[in-house]
Short mmCIF file of C-alpha atoms in Angstrom, two decimals:
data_model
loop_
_atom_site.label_atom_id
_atom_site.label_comp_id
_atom_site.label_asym_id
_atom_site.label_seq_id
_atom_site.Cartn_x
_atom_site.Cartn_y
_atom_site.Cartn_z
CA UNK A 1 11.24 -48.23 49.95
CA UNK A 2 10.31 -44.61 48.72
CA UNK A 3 7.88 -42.81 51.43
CA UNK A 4 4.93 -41.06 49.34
CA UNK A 5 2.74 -38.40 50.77
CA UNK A 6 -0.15 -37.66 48.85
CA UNK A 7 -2.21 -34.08 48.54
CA UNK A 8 -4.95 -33.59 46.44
CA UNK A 9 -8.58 -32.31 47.17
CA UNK A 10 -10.59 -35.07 45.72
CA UNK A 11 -11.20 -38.11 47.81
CA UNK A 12 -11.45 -40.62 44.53
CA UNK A 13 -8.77 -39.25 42.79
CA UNK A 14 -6.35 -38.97 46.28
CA UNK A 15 -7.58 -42.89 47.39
CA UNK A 16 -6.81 -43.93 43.50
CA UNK A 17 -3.52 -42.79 43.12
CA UNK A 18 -2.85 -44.63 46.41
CA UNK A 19 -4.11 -47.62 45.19
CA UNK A 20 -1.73 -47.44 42.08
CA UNK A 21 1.11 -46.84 44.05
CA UNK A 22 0.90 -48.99 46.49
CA UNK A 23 0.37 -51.86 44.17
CA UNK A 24 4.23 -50.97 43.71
CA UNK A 25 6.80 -53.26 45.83
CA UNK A 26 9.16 -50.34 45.89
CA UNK A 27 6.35 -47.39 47.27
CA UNK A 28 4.44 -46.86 50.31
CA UNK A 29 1.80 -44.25 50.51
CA UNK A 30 2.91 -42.89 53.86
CA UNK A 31 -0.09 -39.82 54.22
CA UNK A 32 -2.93 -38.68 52.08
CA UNK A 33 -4.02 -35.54 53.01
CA UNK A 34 -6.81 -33.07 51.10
CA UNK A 35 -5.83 -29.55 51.27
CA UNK A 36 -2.70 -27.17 51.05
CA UNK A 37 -2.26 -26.24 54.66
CA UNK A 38 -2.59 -30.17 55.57
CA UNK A 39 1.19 -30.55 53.55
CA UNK A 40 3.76 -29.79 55.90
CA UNK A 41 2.60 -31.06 58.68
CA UNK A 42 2.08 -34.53 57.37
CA UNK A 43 5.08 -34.23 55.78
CA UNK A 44 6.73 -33.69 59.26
CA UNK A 45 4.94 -36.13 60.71
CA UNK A 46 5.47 -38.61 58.29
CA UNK A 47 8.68 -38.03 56.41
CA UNK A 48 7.69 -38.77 52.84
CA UNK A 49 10.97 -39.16 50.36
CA UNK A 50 8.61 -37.44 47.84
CA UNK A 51 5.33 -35.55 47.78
CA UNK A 52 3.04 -36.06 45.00
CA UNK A 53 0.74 -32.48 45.02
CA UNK A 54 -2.37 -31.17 43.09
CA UNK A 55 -2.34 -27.71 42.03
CA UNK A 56 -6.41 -26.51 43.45
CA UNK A 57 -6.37 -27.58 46.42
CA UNK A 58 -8.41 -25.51 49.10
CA UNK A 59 -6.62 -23.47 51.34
CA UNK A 60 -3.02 -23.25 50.19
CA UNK A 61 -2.82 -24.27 46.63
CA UNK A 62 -0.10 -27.01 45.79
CA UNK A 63 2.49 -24.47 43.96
CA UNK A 64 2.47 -22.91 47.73
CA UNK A 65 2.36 -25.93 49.79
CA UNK A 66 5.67 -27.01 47.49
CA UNK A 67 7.61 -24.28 48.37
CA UNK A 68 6.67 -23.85 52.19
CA UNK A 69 7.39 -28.28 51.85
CA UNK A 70 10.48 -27.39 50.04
CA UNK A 71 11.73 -24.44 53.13
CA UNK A 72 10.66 -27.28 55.76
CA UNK A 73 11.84 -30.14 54.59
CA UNK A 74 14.35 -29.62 51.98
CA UNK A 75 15.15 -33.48 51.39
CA UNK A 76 11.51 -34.40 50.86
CA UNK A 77 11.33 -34.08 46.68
CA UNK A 78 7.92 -32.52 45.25
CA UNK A 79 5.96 -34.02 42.37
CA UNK A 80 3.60 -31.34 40.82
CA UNK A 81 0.64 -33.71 39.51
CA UNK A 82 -2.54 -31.94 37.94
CA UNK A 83 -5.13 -31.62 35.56
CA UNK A 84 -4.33 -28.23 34.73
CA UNK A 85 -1.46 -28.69 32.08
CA UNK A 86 -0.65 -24.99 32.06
CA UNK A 87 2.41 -23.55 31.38
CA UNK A 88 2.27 -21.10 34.01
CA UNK A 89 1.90 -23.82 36.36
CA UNK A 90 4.63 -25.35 35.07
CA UNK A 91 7.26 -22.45 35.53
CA UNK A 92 5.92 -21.48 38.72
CA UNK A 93 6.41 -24.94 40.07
CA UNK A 94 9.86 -25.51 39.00
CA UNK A 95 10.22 -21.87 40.81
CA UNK A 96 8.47 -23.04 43.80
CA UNK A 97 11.14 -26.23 43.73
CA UNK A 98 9.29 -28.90 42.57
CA UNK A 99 11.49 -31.57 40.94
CA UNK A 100 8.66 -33.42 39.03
CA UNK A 101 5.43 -32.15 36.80
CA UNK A 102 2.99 -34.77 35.37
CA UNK A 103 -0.52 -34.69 34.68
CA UNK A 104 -3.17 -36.59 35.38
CA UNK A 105 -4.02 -38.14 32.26
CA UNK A 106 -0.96 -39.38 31.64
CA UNK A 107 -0.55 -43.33 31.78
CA UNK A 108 -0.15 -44.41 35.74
CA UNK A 109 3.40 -46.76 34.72
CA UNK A 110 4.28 -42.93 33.88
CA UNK A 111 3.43 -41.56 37.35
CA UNK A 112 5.22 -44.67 39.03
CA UNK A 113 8.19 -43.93 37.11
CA UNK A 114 8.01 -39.98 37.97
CA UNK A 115 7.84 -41.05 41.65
CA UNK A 116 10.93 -42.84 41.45
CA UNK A 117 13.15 -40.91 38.90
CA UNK A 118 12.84 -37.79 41.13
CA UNK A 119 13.70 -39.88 44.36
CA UNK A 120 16.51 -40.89 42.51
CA UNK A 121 17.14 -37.14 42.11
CA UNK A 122 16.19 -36.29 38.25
CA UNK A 123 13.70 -33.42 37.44
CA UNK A 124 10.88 -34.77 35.15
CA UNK A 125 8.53 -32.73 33.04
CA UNK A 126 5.77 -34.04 31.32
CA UNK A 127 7.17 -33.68 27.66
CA UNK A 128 4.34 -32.00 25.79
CA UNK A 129 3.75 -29.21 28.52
CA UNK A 130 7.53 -28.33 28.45
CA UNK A 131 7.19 -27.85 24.29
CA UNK A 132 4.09 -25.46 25.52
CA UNK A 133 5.92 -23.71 28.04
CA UNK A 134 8.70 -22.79 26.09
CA UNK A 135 6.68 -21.75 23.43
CA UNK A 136 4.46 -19.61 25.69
CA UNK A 137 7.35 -17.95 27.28
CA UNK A 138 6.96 -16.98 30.80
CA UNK A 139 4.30 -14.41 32.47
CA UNK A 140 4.25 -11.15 31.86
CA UNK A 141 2.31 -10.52 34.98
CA UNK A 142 4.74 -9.29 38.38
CA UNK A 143 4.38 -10.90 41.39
CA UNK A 144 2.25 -7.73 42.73
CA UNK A 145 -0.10 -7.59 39.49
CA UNK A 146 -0.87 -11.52 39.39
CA UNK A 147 -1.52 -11.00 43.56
CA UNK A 148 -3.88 -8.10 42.80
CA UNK A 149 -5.33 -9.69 40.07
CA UNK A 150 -5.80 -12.50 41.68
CA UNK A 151 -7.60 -10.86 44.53
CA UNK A 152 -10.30 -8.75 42.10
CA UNK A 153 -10.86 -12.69 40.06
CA UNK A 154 -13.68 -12.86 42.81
CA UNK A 155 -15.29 -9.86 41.50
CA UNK A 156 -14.67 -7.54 44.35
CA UNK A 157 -14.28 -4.53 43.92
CA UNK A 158 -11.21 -1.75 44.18
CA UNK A 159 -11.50 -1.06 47.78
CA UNK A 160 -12.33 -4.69 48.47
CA UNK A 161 -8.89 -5.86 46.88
CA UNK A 162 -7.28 -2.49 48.27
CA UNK A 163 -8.44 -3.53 52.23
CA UNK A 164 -7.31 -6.82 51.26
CA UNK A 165 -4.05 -6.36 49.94
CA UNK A 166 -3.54 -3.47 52.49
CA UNK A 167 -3.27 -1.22 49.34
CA UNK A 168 -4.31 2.20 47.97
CA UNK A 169 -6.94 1.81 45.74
CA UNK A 170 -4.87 4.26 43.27
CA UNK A 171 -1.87 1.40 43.21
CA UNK A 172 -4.70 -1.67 43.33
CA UNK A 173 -5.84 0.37 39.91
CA UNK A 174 -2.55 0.63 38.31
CA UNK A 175 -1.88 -2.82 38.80
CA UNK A 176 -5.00 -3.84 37.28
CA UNK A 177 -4.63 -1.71 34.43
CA UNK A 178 -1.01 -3.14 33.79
CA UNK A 179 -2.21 -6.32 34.13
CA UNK A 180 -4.97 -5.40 31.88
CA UNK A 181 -2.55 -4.46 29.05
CA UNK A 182 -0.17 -7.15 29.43
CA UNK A 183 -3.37 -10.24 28.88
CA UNK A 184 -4.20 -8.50 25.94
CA UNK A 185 -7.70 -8.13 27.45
CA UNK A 186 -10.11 -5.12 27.49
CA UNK A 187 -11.65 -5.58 31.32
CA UNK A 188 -10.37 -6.83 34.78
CA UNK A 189 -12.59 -10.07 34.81
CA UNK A 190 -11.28 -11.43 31.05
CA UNK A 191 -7.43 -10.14 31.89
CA UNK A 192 -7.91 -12.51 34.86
CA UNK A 193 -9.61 -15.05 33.05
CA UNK A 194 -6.79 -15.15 30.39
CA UNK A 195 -4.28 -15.47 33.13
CA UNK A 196 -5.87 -18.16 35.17
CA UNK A 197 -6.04 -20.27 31.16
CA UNK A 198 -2.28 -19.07 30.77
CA UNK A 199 -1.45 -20.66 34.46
CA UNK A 200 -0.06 -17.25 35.57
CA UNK A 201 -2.63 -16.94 38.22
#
């Protein structure tokens, strides 16, 4: 029997995918839980063999939840599943140690058999958004740009992300300006937006 924990924000979509799985003789949905920070303790509660996470998720987003999962419980195997087919989002959760990314419109025998090829230990990558990705190449952005771009996405301003970060707002400027340069955009709020459509946010 492969243990499933699922994470994903909406109560439909979450209470759906249980329904599909559990239909299978082979899967048990284990935990269903609606927000980042919820991950790891289900997890250790529960000991899913695999956890199947949305990217948006309020409070940690699933890219973090899969690495903090991945640090706690290394033998527990992450399935990235999301409606945001980005290729940022793809590279950032094969970095975060995800061993599976589908999306959400792909067929659900496709999603069974992503649950079980990565408890069998095989990556799988939805094909299409692996073609993007590698024609995309990977972000441009640093760690410390995306995080201070990130921050100003709100619309803050320099000495909002500066007290946030813990920053001057001299380096918060640099970074935006560099970050800025490398989207190819001409102000803060379309560099950001670019990123977030790129997945690099």
């Amino acid at each position: 029997m492969i243990r499933v924990l699922l994470a994903d924000d909406q109560a439909l979509v979450r209470g759906a995918l249980a329904a599909m799985l559990s239909i299978e003789s082979d899967i048990e949905v284990v935990a269903e839980v609606g927000s980042g920070d919820e991950v790891v303790p289900a997890a250790q509660r529960t000991s899913p063999d695999v956890a199947l996470l949305d990217v948006q998720m309020p409070g940690k987003d699933g890219l973090t939840a899969a690495a903090e999962l991945r640090k706690a419980m290394p033998g527990c195997r992450v399935v990235v599943c999301t409606t945001f087919g980005r290729p940022g989002y793809l590279a950032r959760a094969m970095a975060a140690g995800a061993a599976g990314f589908v999306v959400k419109d792909a067929p659900p025998e496709q999603l069974v058999e992503a649950v079980r090829r990565v408890h069998a230990g095989l990556r799988v990558v939805d094909p299409a958004l692996a073609a993007e990705s590698l024609a995309s190449g990977a972000s441009p952005l640093t760690e410390r740009e995306r995080e201070v771009l990130l921050a100003a996405s709100d619309g803050g301003t320099v000495s909002d992300v500066a007290r946030t970060l813990h920053l001057s707002e001299g380096t918060v400027r640099n970074h935006l300006s560099s970050a800025i340069g490398k989207t190819g955009a001409r102000t803060r709020a379309e560099a950001a937006r670019l990123a977030e459509d790129r997945g690099w946010l």
